[in-house]
Short mmCIF file of C-alpha atoms in Angstrom, two decimals:
data_model
loop_
_atom_site.label_atom_id
_atom_site.label_comp_id
_atom_site.label_asym_id
_atom_site.label_seq_id
_atom_site.Cartn_x
_atom_site.Cartn_y
_atom_site.Cartn_z
CA MET Q 1 -62.52 45.29 -39.99
CA ARG Q 2 -59.82 48.15 -40.85
CA LEU Q 3 -61.94 51.17 -41.62
CA TYR Q 4 -58.78 52.78 -42.31
CA LEU Q 5 -55.31 51.65 -43.52
CA LYS Q 6 -51.83 54.13 -43.36
CA SER Q 7 -50.06 54.73 -46.59
CA HIS Q 8 -46.94 56.21 -47.19
CA ILE Q 9 -46.96 58.20 -50.96
CA ALA Q 10 -42.83 57.95 -52.58
CA LYS Q 11 -41.10 60.42 -53.56
CA LYS Q 12 -38.18 60.83 -56.33
CA GLY Q 13 -34.89 58.16 -55.09
CA GLU Q 14 -37.21 56.95 -51.78
CA THR Q 15 -35.98 53.60 -51.02
CA LEU Q 16 -37.77 50.28 -49.26
CA GLU Q 17 -34.92 50.64 -46.78
CA GLN Q 18 -35.83 54.29 -45.45
CA ILE Q 19 -39.03 53.98 -45.39
CA ALA Q 20 -38.73 50.91 -43.11
CA GLU Q 21 -36.95 52.76 -41.29
CA GLN Q 22 -38.46 55.82 -40.98
CA TYR Q 23 -42.32 54.06 -39.47
CA GLN Q 24 -39.42 51.97 -37.39
CA ILE Q 25 -40.55 48.27 -38.91
CA PRO Q 26 -37.70 45.91 -38.58
CA ASP Q 27 -36.92 44.41 -42.17
CA ILE Q 28 -38.30 45.29 -45.81
CA GLU Q 29 -40.33 41.58 -45.88
CA LEU Q 30 -42.15 42.97 -43.02
CA LEU Q 31 -43.03 45.69 -45.55
CA LYS Q 32 -43.58 44.33 -48.23
CA TYR Q 33 -45.74 41.01 -46.85
CA PHE Q 34 -48.10 43.50 -45.35
CA HIS Q 35 -48.76 45.92 -48.13
CA TYR Q 36 -49.57 42.56 -50.72
CA GLN Q 37 -52.18 42.22 -48.09
CA HIS Q 38 -54.12 45.00 -48.93
CA VAL Q 39 -53.29 45.60 -52.33
CA PRO Q 40 -54.71 43.98 -55.28
CA LYS Q 41 -53.17 41.04 -56.76
CA ASP Q 42 -50.09 41.02 -59.33
CA SER Q 43 -51.09 44.49 -58.87
CA ASN Q 44 -49.26 47.70 -57.23
CA HIS Q 45 -45.78 45.54 -57.38
CA LEU Q 46 -42.74 46.74 -54.96
CA GLY Q 47 -39.39 46.58 -57.30
CA ASN Q 48 -36.05 47.52 -56.28
CA THR Q 49 -37.26 51.42 -57.32
CA LEU Q 50 -40.10 52.45 -56.21
CA PHE Q 51 -41.95 54.82 -58.44
CA ALA Q 52 -42.26 58.23 -57.19
CA GLY Q 53 -46.18 58.90 -56.33
CA GLN Q 54 -46.40 55.42 -55.80
CA GLU Q 55 -48.69 54.50 -52.54
CA ILE Q 56 -46.95 52.02 -50.11
CA PHE Q 57 -49.23 50.03 -47.17
CA ILE Q 58 -47.68 51.06 -43.86
CA PRO Q 59 -48.36 48.18 -40.19
CA ASP Q 60 -49.05 49.65 -37.41
CA GLU Q 61 -46.58 48.90 -33.67
CA ASN Q 62 -49.79 46.29 -33.88
CA ASP Q 63 -49.51 44.77 -37.46
CA ILE Q 64 -46.19 44.32 -36.72
CA ARG Q 65 -46.09 42.15 -34.09
CA THR Q 66 -48.76 39.84 -35.44
CA ILE Q 67 -46.82 39.97 -38.67
CA LEU Q 68 -43.65 38.75 -36.47
CA GLU Q 69 -45.49 36.81 -33.94
CA LYS Q 70 -46.44 34.35 -36.66
CA ARG Q 71 -43.72 34.37 -38.66
CA ASN Q 72 -41.61 33.32 -35.05
CA LEU Q 73 -44.50 30.57 -34.85
CA ASN Q 74 -43.96 28.95 -38.50
CA SER Q 75 -40.13 29.17 -38.12
CA GLU Q 76 -40.85 27.36 -35.29
CA GLU Q 77 -42.56 24.78 -36.76
CA ASN Q 78 -40.11 24.09 -39.84
CA ASN Q 79 -37.02 23.84 -37.12
CA ILE Q 80 -39.03 20.98 -35.12
CA LYS Q 81 -40.37 19.60 -39.08
CA ASN Q 82 -36.54 19.18 -39.94
CA HIS Q 83 -35.79 18.86 -36.45
CA ASN Q 84 -38.28 15.79 -36.99
CA GLN Q 85 -36.89 14.37 -40.63
CA ILE Q 86 -33.29 14.71 -39.33
CA GLU Q 87 -33.93 12.98 -36.13
CA ASN Q 88 -36.21 9.93 -37.89
CA GLY Q 89 -34.86 9.72 -41.45
CA ASN Q 90 -32.01 9.48 -43.68
CA LEU Q 91 -29.38 11.66 -43.48
CA LEU Q 92 -27.31 12.13 -46.19
CA PRO Q 93 -25.35 16.40 -47.21
CA ASP Q 94 -26.37 18.19 -50.31
CA PHE Q 95 -24.13 16.13 -52.29
CA GLN Q 96 -24.40 19.31 -54.37
CA SER Q 97 -22.20 21.02 -52.14
CA ILE Q 98 -19.36 18.84 -50.57
CA ASP Q 99 -15.49 20.99 -52.42
CA HIS Q 100 -13.85 21.15 -49.11
CA THR Q 101 -10.38 20.61 -47.77
CA TYR Q 102 -10.07 19.04 -43.95
CA ILE Q 103 -7.91 19.33 -42.10
CA VAL Q 104 -6.59 15.79 -40.72
CA GLU Q 105 -4.74 15.22 -37.17
CA ILE Q 106 -3.02 12.05 -35.57
CA ARG Q 107 -2.49 11.41 -32.51
CA ASP Q 108 -0.48 7.35 -32.11
CA ILE Q 109 -0.33 7.37 -28.22
CA PHE Q 110 1.64 3.89 -28.41
CA GLU Q 111 3.59 2.86 -24.11
CA ASN Q 112 5.44 6.08 -23.86
CA ARG Q 113 5.51 6.68 -28.01
CA THR Q 114 3.22 9.32 -29.81
CA ASP Q 115 3.82 9.10 -32.79
CA HIS Q 116 2.57 12.77 -35.37
CA VAL Q 117 1.14 13.00 -38.24
CA GLN Q 118 -1.00 15.50 -39.72
CA PHE Q 119 -2.68 15.91 -44.00
CA GLU Q 120 -5.03 17.82 -44.99
CA ILE Q 121 -8.05 16.00 -46.87
CA LEU Q 122 -9.79 17.43 -50.68
CA LEU Q 123 -12.48 16.22 -51.46
CA GLN Q 124 -15.40 16.59 -53.84
CA TYR Q 125 -18.70 15.35 -55.24
CA LEU Q 126 -18.33 14.60 -58.96
CA ASP Q 127 -22.35 12.76 -59.58
CA LYS Q 128 -23.97 9.52 -59.11
CA HIS Q 129 -23.38 6.88 -60.76
CA ASP Q 130 -25.75 3.69 -60.60
CA SER Q 131 -26.11 3.44 -57.03
CA ASN Q 132 -22.97 5.12 -56.01
CA TYR Q 133 -21.87 8.49 -55.08
CA ILE Q 134 -18.30 10.42 -57.30
CA PHE Q 135 -16.61 11.95 -54.92
CA LYS Q 136 -12.89 12.97 -55.47
CA PHE Q 137 -10.61 12.65 -53.85
CA LYS Q 138 -7.04 13.65 -52.56
CA LYS Q 139 -4.46 13.81 -49.22
CA GLU Q 140 -1.46 16.14 -49.57
CA ASN Q 141 0.78 18.05 -47.00
CA LEU Q 142 1.77 15.55 -45.15
CA LEU Q 143 3.63 16.65 -41.88
CA LEU Q 144 5.19 13.50 -39.17
CA ASN Q 145 5.90 14.60 -36.00
CA GLY Q 146 5.54 18.77 -37.35
CA GLU Q 147 8.64 18.67 -39.91
CA ASN Q 148 8.63 17.21 -43.34
CA PRO Q 149 9.20 14.18 -43.10
CA GLU Q 150 13.35 13.85 -45.31
CA LEU Q 151 13.62 10.19 -44.90
CA LYS Q 152 14.82 8.37 -48.57
CA VAL Q 153 11.55 5.95 -48.60
CA TYR Q 154 8.67 8.92 -47.73
CA ASN Q 155 10.26 10.73 -50.97
CA LEU Q 156 10.16 6.83 -52.72
CA ALA Q 157 6.38 7.34 -51.11
CA LEU Q 158 5.77 10.62 -52.45
CA LYS Q 159 6.63 9.84 -55.80
CA CYS Q 160 4.39 6.77 -56.14
CA ALA Q 161 1.42 8.71 -54.18
CA SER Q 162 2.57 11.00 -57.43
CA VAL Q 163 -0.40 8.21 -59.91
CA PHE Q 164 -3.04 9.41 -56.86
CA SER Q 165 -3.31 13.08 -57.94
CA TYR Q 166 -6.59 13.05 -57.40
CA VAL Q 167 -8.65 9.66 -56.83
CA GLU Q 168 -12.58 8.88 -58.09
CA VAL Q 169 -13.53 6.96 -55.48
CA GLY Q 170 -17.41 4.93 -55.83
CA ILE Q 171 -19.48 5.44 -51.63
CA ASN Q 172 -22.06 2.62 -51.80
CA LYS Q 173 -25.58 3.24 -49.79
CA ASN Q 174 -23.94 1.89 -46.97
CA GLY Q 175 -20.90 4.83 -47.01
CA LEU Q 176 -18.44 2.53 -48.38
CA LEU Q 177 -15.18 2.77 -50.13
CA SER Q 178 -17.61 -0.09 -53.40
CA TYR Q 179 -15.22 0.79 -56.66
CA VAL Q 180 -11.65 3.26 -57.94
CA HIS Q 181 -13.79 4.80 -60.23
CA ASN Q 182 -10.53 6.29 -63.07
CA TYR Q 183 -8.93 2.58 -62.33
CA LYS Q 184 -7.97 2.91 -65.56
CA GLU Q 185 -6.28 6.45 -65.40
CA ILE Q 186 -3.76 5.10 -62.16
CA TYR Q 187 -2.89 1.84 -63.44
CA ASN Q 188 -0.87 3.24 -67.24
CA LYS Q 189 0.42 5.98 -64.43
CA TRP Q 190 1.85 3.49 -62.45
CA LYS Q 191 2.45 1.34 -65.68
CA THR Q 192 5.13 4.22 -67.17
CA LEU Q 193 6.00 5.50 -63.21
CA LYS Q 194 6.92 1.85 -62.18
CA GLU Q 195 9.20 1.96 -64.73
CA ASP Q 196 11.59 4.67 -64.13
CA LEU Q 197 10.88 3.85 -60.26
CA TYR Q 198 12.76 0.50 -60.68
CA ASN Q 199 15.22 2.04 -63.14
CA LEU Q 200 16.23 5.60 -59.92
CA TYR Q 201 16.20 2.88 -56.59
CA GLU Q 202 18.40 -0.83 -57.03
CA ASP Q 203 18.38 -0.62 -52.94
CA ALA Q 204 16.74 -3.69 -51.65
CA LEU Q 205 13.70 -1.69 -49.48
CA SER Q 206 13.40 0.35 -51.84
CA LEU Q 207 12.13 -3.07 -54.50
CA ARG Q 208 10.51 -4.62 -51.73
CA TYR Q 209 7.72 -1.04 -51.97
CA ILE Q 210 7.87 -0.47 -55.34
CA ASP Q 211 6.54 -3.70 -55.51
CA GLU Q 212 4.60 -3.26 -52.85
CA ILE Q 213 2.88 -0.78 -53.88
CA ASN Q 214 2.82 -2.54 -58.06
CA THR Q 215 0.84 -5.68 -55.57
CA VAL Q 216 -1.67 -2.92 -54.24
CA ILE Q 217 -2.27 -1.19 -57.79
CA GLU Q 218 -1.87 -4.63 -60.18
CA ASP Q 219 -5.85 -5.42 -59.39
CA ARG Q 220 -8.90 -3.29 -59.16
CA ASP Q 221 -9.39 -4.82 -56.11
CA THR Q 222 -5.92 -4.46 -53.77
CA LEU Q 223 -6.51 -1.19 -54.88
CA THR Q 224 -10.46 -0.61 -53.81
CA SER Q 225 -9.47 -2.61 -50.25
CA TYR Q 226 -6.66 -0.65 -49.15
CA LEU Q 227 -8.38 3.20 -49.81
CA ARG Q 228 -11.49 1.40 -47.95
CA LYS Q 229 -8.71 1.16 -44.93
CA GLU Q 230 -8.37 5.09 -45.46
CA ILE Q 231 -8.74 6.92 -41.97
CA PHE Q 232 -10.61 9.45 -43.34
CA LEU Q 233 -13.26 7.81 -45.58
CA GLN Q 234 -14.37 5.95 -42.79
CA PHE Q 235 -15.49 8.26 -40.22
CA TYR Q 236 -16.12 10.77 -42.53
CA PHE Q 237 -19.91 8.92 -43.91
CA SER Q 238 -20.37 6.68 -40.95
CA VAL Q 239 -22.36 9.45 -40.02
CA TYR Q 240 -24.34 9.37 -42.90
CA PHE Q 241 -26.76 6.50 -45.48
CA LYS Q 242 -28.45 5.79 -41.72
CA ARG Q 243 -31.49 5.46 -41.13
CA TYR Q 244 -32.47 7.08 -37.77
CA ALA Q 245 -35.15 6.21 -35.14
CA GLU Q 246 -35.83 9.16 -32.78
CA GLY Q 247 -32.68 10.12 -32.87
CA LYS Q 248 -30.49 6.78 -32.23
CA SER Q 249 -29.40 4.28 -35.78
CA GLU Q 250 -27.59 1.12 -34.71
CA ASN Q 251 -25.35 -0.74 -36.65
CA ALA Q 252 -22.71 -3.59 -36.53
CA ALA Q 253 -19.92 -2.09 -39.57
CA HIS Q 254 -15.50 -2.71 -39.41
CA PHE Q 255 -13.71 -0.28 -37.73
CA LEU Q 256 -10.37 0.11 -37.68
CA PHE Q 257 -8.42 -0.31 -41.11
CA ASP Q 258 -12.14 -2.68 -41.63
CA GLU Q 259 -10.18 -5.37 -39.89
CA ILE Q 260 -12.62 -5.18 -36.37
CA LEU Q 261 -16.22 -5.53 -36.31
CA HIS Q 262 -17.45 -3.58 -34.05
CA GLU Q 263 -20.91 -2.31 -32.83
CA ASN Q 264 -22.27 1.20 -33.41
CA VAL Q 265 -24.84 2.97 -32.43
CA TYR Q 266 -24.87 7.16 -33.51
CA GLU Q 267 -27.10 9.49 -31.15
CA ILE Q 268 -28.11 13.44 -32.80
CA ASP Q 269 -29.04 16.24 -30.54
CA ILE Q 270 -30.40 19.53 -32.62
CA ASN Q 271 -29.28 23.22 -31.27
CA ASP Q 272 -30.23 26.36 -34.22
CA LYS Q 273 -27.56 25.49 -35.88
CA LEU Q 274 -26.46 22.79 -35.54
CA ILE Q 275 -26.58 19.04 -35.83
CA ALA Q 276 -23.91 17.01 -33.16
CA ILE Q 277 -24.33 13.31 -33.35
CA LYS Q 278 -22.59 11.07 -30.51
CA GLN Q 279 -20.66 7.57 -31.78
CA GLU Q 280 -20.01 5.30 -29.38
CA SER Q 281 -18.88 1.33 -30.08
CA GLN Q 282 -17.95 -1.73 -29.21
CA SER Q 283 -15.73 -4.18 -30.45
CA ILE Q 284 -17.57 -7.66 -30.96
CA ASP Q 285 -15.66 -9.55 -33.15
CA LYS Q 286 -15.71 -13.32 -32.47
CA ARG Q 287 -12.65 -14.44 -34.96
CA SER Q 288 -9.84 -14.90 -33.60
CA LEU Q 289 -6.96 -12.40 -32.55
CA HIS Q 290 -4.78 -14.90 -35.15
CA GLU Q 291 -7.97 -15.02 -37.82
CA ILE Q 292 -7.93 -10.97 -38.20
CA PHE Q 293 -4.45 -10.45 -37.68
CA GLY Q 294 -2.41 -13.64 -39.26
CA ASN Q 295 -0.08 -12.29 -42.03
CA ILE Q 296 1.75 -11.38 -37.92
CA LYS Q 297 4.16 -13.17 -36.19
CA ARG Q 298 3.31 -13.25 -32.29
CA SER Q 299 4.40 -16.66 -29.42
CA GLU Q 300 1.11 -19.06 -29.76
CA GLU Q 301 2.81 -19.60 -26.43
CA GLN Q 302 2.63 -17.26 -25.45
CA TYR Q 303 -1.41 -15.81 -26.10
CA GLY Q 304 -3.76 -18.27 -26.99
CA GLU Q 305 -5.41 -18.23 -30.51
CA SER Q 306 -8.83 -18.18 -28.57
CA GLU Q 307 -8.03 -14.88 -27.76
CA LEU Q 308 -10.52 -11.78 -29.05
CA PRO Q 309 -9.98 -8.33 -30.36
CA GLU Q 310 -10.59 -5.85 -27.90
CA SER Q 311 -12.24 -1.68 -29.78
CA THR Q 312 -13.96 1.18 -28.49
CA ILE Q 313 -14.23 4.30 -30.43
CA THR Q 314 -15.93 7.29 -28.88
CA ALA Q 315 -16.81 10.45 -31.74
CA LYS Q 316 -18.27 12.88 -31.88
CA TYR Q 317 -19.08 15.09 -35.07
CA HIS Q 318 -20.81 18.64 -35.93
CA LEU Q 319 -22.12 19.41 -39.20
CA ASP Q 320 -24.00 22.41 -40.35
CA LYS Q 321 -27.68 22.52 -40.16
CA SER Q 322 -28.74 23.69 -43.63
CA GLN Q 323 -26.32 21.29 -46.36
CA LYS Q 324 -24.87 18.47 -43.06
CA ILE Q 325 -22.05 19.04 -44.20
CA LEU Q 326 -19.53 18.08 -41.32
CA GLN Q 327 -17.51 20.86 -39.43
CA ASN Q 328 -15.11 18.69 -37.43
CA ALA Q 329 -15.26 15.76 -35.04
CA GLU Q 330 -12.53 13.96 -32.79
CA ILE Q 331 -12.82 10.41 -32.35
CA LYS Q 332 -10.98 7.73 -29.43
CA VAL Q 333 -9.96 4.31 -29.89
CA GLU Q 334 -8.52 1.85 -28.35
CA SER Q 335 -7.90 -1.19 -28.67
CA LEU Q 336 -5.64 -4.26 -26.64
CA ASP Q 337 -4.21 -6.36 -29.20
CA TYR Q 338 -1.58 -9.14 -27.72
CA HIS Q 339 -2.45 -7.36 -24.51
CA THR Q 340 -0.82 -4.40 -25.37
CA LYS Q 341 -2.87 -1.73 -24.85
CA GLU Q 342 -3.38 1.02 -27.84
CA PHE Q 343 -4.64 4.83 -28.13
CA LYS Q 344 -5.86 6.15 -31.14
CA GLU Q 345 -6.78 10.12 -31.49
CA ILE Q 346 -8.11 11.57 -34.30
CA GLN Q 347 -9.09 15.15 -35.27
CA ILE Q 348 -10.72 15.71 -38.78
CA ARG Q 349 -11.42 20.00 -39.28
CA LEU Q 350 -13.35 22.00 -41.90
CA LYS Q 351 -10.82 24.33 -43.52
CA HIS Q 352 -12.72 25.80 -46.08
#
């Protein structure tokens, strides 16, 4: 039993920081913790301002060592508990904190040609409606091979895309885009813009493009399917809404523009600050390429209709441990379509 406690009598204008420094106490939280262990409950509070003559109990070296050991033990136990919850639970981000801009780079490598596309994605969580999470989504600042495209068709595409100044999308419990929340607003904007575009453009290529966009926007389900193919949304939400057991989750889902069915394996590794998730996916689609991509013309004599798709996806994702927000991702896709091998490299990184 302690018969004597060291104490300090505060001087006018003295601060807790100064007292902690004087007695070589690591931080004021430790000083306050020790003090409150030895005063009656709800008395002798240590506020931002100390009053002259206030008695403050001071820990000695043994006290400091004991408190630090207990603090480290508690921290380790909390880490183990948090890790266990992540590795054996449904991984979800802190939705309220999602208001970010991401830079997305996509390299398509086809035979001897490489196409590089870069753009920014603005993503903000809005609310939960029924069982869907509503996000505001916008794509902007597109670069093709490092430059601003000057093609006529690109300028037309920009005009058409103006109706998507912001799209509000609903993400369901499986992490899939389920509907367009502000469809009426988009549709009404398009009705006005469409008439202006038909008056502005007369060439066949432009008119065909306008017709194609019109087909997409005129029907809510068609627009939903169109947006569901957005690469960023597919991979951003792919690690969430999954039940992990012992740091592992397996499922079957469509990737590559929602066409090919893949068997997906996700594995979690956690350090002090980050959650690292590794994804490995292999196509398991039993449909032939002709069934999947029936709109693509090819020589039936050269390729049989029974030919199955070949596709593999490997990816690494890094999430911050506190809010579980995606910080960066590297995704590699290798596919073989009609005996032609293609590679796609996707990088996603948090801008702010």
